[in-house]
């Protein structure tokens, strides 16, 4: 079982829609999580960093952590074509390595 | 504040050659990690350095090696290149181990 599971999609939504991205994790030792955005042929860019249960908001982005079910989510409100990218979730594994999900490719249609 | 800088951005090498990639972390960051990204395998952890010491290593053959210098800059080396080593190699820096990591733009290596 991979330490971080993420539906690779792809996901296509119309402009203005809410994008919902989800990951599950298996390691409970390190309770902090990251979401990255990666544009084609670029390095991943850190979007959100959270270490507690509940919601964390940053502009149009909301990260949600449910530790009881080991589920993390990223919501993008009022999505824009510029949000079209691959989104990766990450969580440290038991041996301190940062484990990434497979990434979900999102396309926001104008 | 300057971000993570990786050089070169693109590289084409022949099978059997070796290659060295360079990474300059964000100023003040002491942890540097390296990842390999391919379409089929996603982001795979190679190794992490902190204060010039390798703290963690992924499941890659010994042909992959790295080091970190006293100024936190890091290099990774791949010897006896194989076609399967073609990938985007990403470096990430962090202020400490097990904290949020910031990535560079990567070095795209093509082995022919």
CSV table of C-alpha atoms in Angstrom, one decimal:
chain,number,residue,atom,x,y,z
A,1,UNK,CA,0.0,0.0,0.0
A,2,UNK,CA,1.3,3.4,-0.9
A,3,UNK,CA,1.7,5.8,2.0
A,4,UNK,CA,-0.2,8.5,0.3
A,5,UNK,CA,-3.0,7.6,-2.1
A,6,UNK,CA,-4.4,10.2,-4.5
A,7,UNK,CA,-6.9,9.8,-7.4
A,8,UNK,CA,-4.9,10.8,-10.5
A,9,UNK,CA,-8.0,12.1,-12.3
A,10,UNK,CA,-7.9,13.9,-14.7
A,11,UNK,CA,-10.5,16.4,-13.5
A,12,UNK,CA,-12.1,18.9,-15.8
A,13,UNK,CA,-14.3,21.7,-14.5
A,14,UNK,CA,-15.9,24.9,-15.9
A,15,UNK,CA,-14.5,28.2,-14.8
A,16,UNK,CA,-16.0,29.4,-11.5
A,17,UNK,CA,-16.7,25.8,-10.2
A,18,UNK,CA,-15.3,24.5,-7.0
A,19,UNK,CA,-12.5,22.0,-7.4
A,20,UNK,CA,-12.3,19.2,-4.8
A,21,UNK,CA,-9.2,17.2,-4.5
A,22,UNK,CA,-8.6,14.3,-2.0
A,23,UNK,CA,-5.9,12.1,-0.6
A,24,UNK,CA,-5.7,9.4,2.0
A,25,UNK,CA,-2.6,8.7,4.1
A,26,UNK,CA,-1.6,5.7,6.1
A,27,UNK,CA,1.2,7.1,8.4
A,28,UNK,CA,0.0,8.6,11.6
A,29,UNK,CA,3.4,9.4,13.0
A,30,UNK,CA,3.8,12.8,11.4
A,31,UNK,CA,0.7,14.8,11.5
A,32,UNK,CA,1.4,17.5,9.0
A,33,UNK,CA,0.5,17.7,5.3
A,34,UNK,CA,1.3,19.7,2.3
A,35,UNK,CA,-0.4,20.5,-1.0
A,36,UNK,CA,1.7,21.4,-4.0
A,37,UNK,CA,0.7,22.8,-7.4
A,38,UNK,CA,2.8,21.9,-10.4
A,39,UNK,CA,2.5,23.5,-13.8
A,40,UNK,CA,3.7,21.6,-16.8
A,41,UNK,CA,7.5,21.5,-17.0
A,42,UNK,CA,7.9,23.4,-13.7
A,43,UNK,CA,8.8,22.4,-10.2
A,44,UNK,CA,6.1,21.9,-7.6
A,45,UNK,CA,5.0,25.0,-5.7
A,46,UNK,CA,4.0,24.8,-2.1
A,47,UNK,CA,0.3,25.9,-1.8
A,48,UNK,CA,-0.7,24.9,1.7
A,49,UNK,CA,0.9,23.5,4.8
A,50,UNK,CA,-1.2,22.3,7.6
A,51,UNK,CA,-0.6,20.2,10.7
A,52,UNK,CA,-3.9,20.2,12.5
A,53,UNK,CA,-7.4,18.8,12.0
A,54,UNK,CA,-10.0,21.1,10.5
A,55,UNK,CA,-9.8,23.7,7.8
A,56,UNK,CA,-7.1,26.1,6.8
A,57,UNK,CA,-7.9,28.9,4.3
A,58,UNK,CA,-5.7,30.9,2.1
A,59,UNK,CA,-7.5,33.0,-0.4
A,60,UNK,CA,-9.5,30.7,-2.8
A,61,UNK,CA,-7.8,27.6,-1.3
A,62,UNK,CA,-9.0,25.6,1.7
A,63,UNK,CA,-7.1,22.6,3.0
A,64,UNK,CA,-9.0,20.2,5.2
A,65,UNK,CA,-7.7,17.4,7.4
A,66,UNK,CA,-9.7,14.6,9.0
A,67,UNK,CA,-7.3,12.6,11.1
A,68,UNK,CA,-9.9,10.2,12.3
A,69,UNK,CA,-10.4,8.9,8.7
A,70,UNK,CA,-6.8,9.8,7.5
A,71,UNK,CA,-8.3,12.0,4.8
A,72,UNK,CA,-7.0,15.3,3.5
A,73,UNK,CA,-8.7,17.5,1.0
A,74,UNK,CA,-8.0,20.7,-1.0
A,75,UNK,CA,-10.8,22.9,-2.3
A,76,UNK,CA,-10.4,25.6,-4.9
A,77,UNK,CA,-13.2,28.1,-5.0
A,78,UNK,CA,-14.1,30.2,-8.0
A,79,UNK,CA,-11.6,28.2,-10.1
A,80,UNK,CA,-9.8,30.0,-12.9
A,81,UNK,CA,-8.1,28.7,-16.1
A,82,UNK,CA,-4.8,29.6,-14.4
A,83,UNK,CA,-5.6,26.9,-11.8
A,84,UNK,CA,-5.1,24.3,-14.5
A,85,UNK,CA,-2.2,22.2,-13.1
A,86,UNK,CA,-1.3,19.0,-11.3
A,87,UNK,CA,-2.0,19.1,-7.6
A,88,UNK,CA,0.1,16.8,-5.3
A,89,UNK,CA,-0.5,16.0,-1.6
A,90,UNK,CA,2.4,15.1,0.7
A,91,UNK,CA,2.9,13.6,4.1
A,92,UNK,CA,6.0,12.4,5.8
A,93,UNK,CA,6.4,8.6,6.1
A,94,UNK,CA,7.6,6.7,9.1
A,95,UNK,CA,11.2,7.0,8.0
A,96,UNK,CA,11.0,10.8,7.7
A,97,UNK,CA,10.8,10.8,3.9
A,98,UNK,CA,8.2,13.0,2.3
A,99,UNK,CA,5.7,10.8,0.5
A,100,UNK,CA,3.7,12.2,-2.4
A,101,UNK,CA,0.5,11.2,-3.9
A,102,UNK,CA,0.4,10.5,-7.6
A,103,UNK,CA,-1.0,14.0,-8.4
A,104,UNK,CA,-4.4,15.0,-9.8
A,105,UNK,CA,-4.4,16.8,-13.1
A,106,UNK,CA,-7.0,19.6,-13.1
A,107,UNK,CA,-8.2,21.5,-16.2
A,108,UNK,CA,-10.4,24.5,-15.7
A,109,UNK,CA,-12.3,25.3,-18.9
A,110,UNK,CA,-12.9,29.0,-19.8
B,1,UNK,CA,14.3,36.1,-1.2
B,2,UNK,CA,15.7,34.0,-3.9
B,3,UNK,CA,14.2,30.5,-4.4
B,4,UNK,CA,15.8,27.2,-4.9
B,5,UNK,CA,18.1,27.3,-7.9
B,6,UNK,CA,18.9,24.2,-9.9
B,7,UNK,CA,21.5,24.0,-12.7
B,8,UNK,CA,21.5,23.1,-15.4
B,9,UNK,CA,17.9,23.2,-16.5
B,10,UNK,CA,18.3,20.8,-19.3
B,11,UNK,CA,20.8,18.1,-20.0
B,12,UNK,CA,21.3,15.4,-22.7
B,13,UNK,CA,23.7,12.6,-22.0
B,14,UNK,CA,24.6,9.3,-23.5
B,15,UNK,CA,24.2,5.9,-21.9
B,16,UNK,CA,27.2,5.0,-19.8
B,17,UNK,CA,28.1,8.6,-19.0
B,18,UNK,CA,27.9,10.2,-15.7
B,19,UNK,CA,26.2,13.5,-14.7
B,20,UNK,CA,26.3,16.0,-11.9
B,21,UNK,CA,23.4,18.2,-11.0
B,22,UNK,CA,23.6,21.2,-8.7
B,23,UNK,CA,21.2,22.8,-6.2
B,24,UNK,CA,21.4,26.0,-4.3
B,25,UNK,CA,18.8,26.1,-1.5
B,26,UNK,CA,16.9,29.1,-0.2
B,27,UNK,CA,19.2,31.2,2.0
B,28,UNK,CA,19.1,29.9,5.6
B,29,UNK,CA,17.7,26.5,4.7
B,30,UNK,CA,19.9,23.6,5.9
B,31,UNK,CA,17.9,20.7,4.5
B,32,UNK,CA,18.2,19.7,0.9
B,33,UNK,CA,16.3,16.8,-0.6
B,34,UNK,CA,16.4,15.3,-4.1
B,35,UNK,CA,13.6,13.7,-6.0
B,36,UNK,CA,13.2,12.0,-9.4
B,37,UNK,CA,9.9,12.6,-11.2
B,38,UNK,CA,8.8,10.5,-14.1
B,39,UNK,CA,5.3,10.2,-15.7
B,40,UNK,CA,5.0,6.5,-14.6
B,41,UNK,CA,6.4,6.7,-11.1
B,42,UNK,CA,5.6,10.2,-10.0
B,43,UNK,CA,7.8,11.8,-7.4
B,44,UNK,CA,10.3,9.4,-5.9
B,45,UNK,CA,12.5,10.4,-3.0
B,46,UNK,CA,16.2,10.0,-3.6
B,47,UNK,CA,18.0,11.4,-0.5
B,48,UNK,CA,18.0,14.1,2.0
B,49,UNK,CA,21.0,16.0,3.4
B,50,UNK,CA,21.1,18.1,6.5
B,51,UNK,CA,24.3,19.9,7.8
B,52,UNK,CA,26.4,18.1,5.2
B,53,UNK,CA,25.2,14.6,6.3
B,54,UNK,CA,22.9,12.3,4.4
B,55,UNK,CA,20.0,11.7,6.8
B,56,UNK,CA,17.8,9.6,4.6
B,57,UNK,CA,18.0,7.6,1.4
B,58,UNK,CA,15.4,6.3,-1.0
B,59,UNK,CA,15.3,3.0,-2.9
B,60,UNK,CA,17.6,3.9,-5.7
B,61,UNK,CA,20.8,2.0,-6.8
B,62,UNK,CA,24.2,3.1,-5.7
B,63,UNK,CA,24.8,4.8,-9.0
B,64,UNK,CA,22.8,7.7,-7.5
B,65,UNK,CA,24.8,9.6,-5.0
B,66,UNK,CA,24.9,13.1,-3.5
B,67,UNK,CA,26.6,15.4,-1.2
B,68,UNK,CA,26.1,18.7,0.6
B,69,UNK,CA,28.6,21.4,1.2
B,70,UNK,CA,29.1,23.6,4.2
B,71,UNK,CA,27.1,26.5,2.6
B,72,UNK,CA,24.2,24.0,2.2
B,73,UNK,CA,24.5,23.8,-1.6
B,74,UNK,CA,24.1,20.3,-2.8
B,75,UNK,CA,25.0,18.1,-5.8
B,76,UNK,CA,23.8,14.8,-7.0
B,77,UNK,CA,25.7,12.5,-9.2
B,78,UNK,CA,24.4,9.7,-11.4
B,79,UNK,CA,27.1,7.3,-12.8
B,80,UNK,CA,26.8,4.9,-15.7
B,81,UNK,CA,23.6,6.4,-17.0
B,82,UNK,CA,20.8,4.2,-18.2
B,83,UNK,CA,17.9,5.1,-20.5
B,84,UNK,CA,15.6,4.8,-17.6
B,85,UNK,CA,17.3,7.6,-15.7
B,86,UNK,CA,15.7,10.1,-18.1
B,87,UNK,CA,13.5,12.2,-15.7
B,88,UNK,CA,13.0,15.5,-14.1
B,89,UNK,CA,15.3,15.8,-11.1
B,90,UNK,CA,14.0,18.1,-8.4
B,91,UNK,CA,15.7,19.6,-5.5
B,92,UNK,CA,13.8,20.9,-2.4
B,93,UNK,CA,15.1,22.9,0.5
B,94,UNK,CA,13.6,23.3,3.9
B,95,UNK,CA,14.6,25.2,7.0
B,96,UNK,CA,14.9,22.0,9.0
B,97,UNK,CA,14.2,18.3,8.5
B,98,UNK,CA,10.5,17.4,8.5
B,99,UNK,CA,9.2,20.8,7.7
B,100,UNK,CA,7.6,22.3,4.5
B,101,UNK,CA,9.9,21.9,1.5
B,102,UNK,CA,10.3,24.3,-1.4
B,103,UNK,CA,11.2,23.0,-4.8
B,104,UNK,CA,13.4,24.3,-7.5
B,105,UNK,CA,12.4,24.2,-11.2
B,106,UNK,CA,14.2,21.0,-11.8
B,107,UNK,CA,16.8,19.6,-14.2
B,108,UNK,CA,15.4,17.7,-17.1
B,109,UNK,CA,17.8,14.9,-17.9
B,110,UNK,CA,17.5,13.0,-21.1
B,111,UNK,CA,19.6,9.9,-21.6
B,112,UNK,CA,20.0,8.8,-25.2
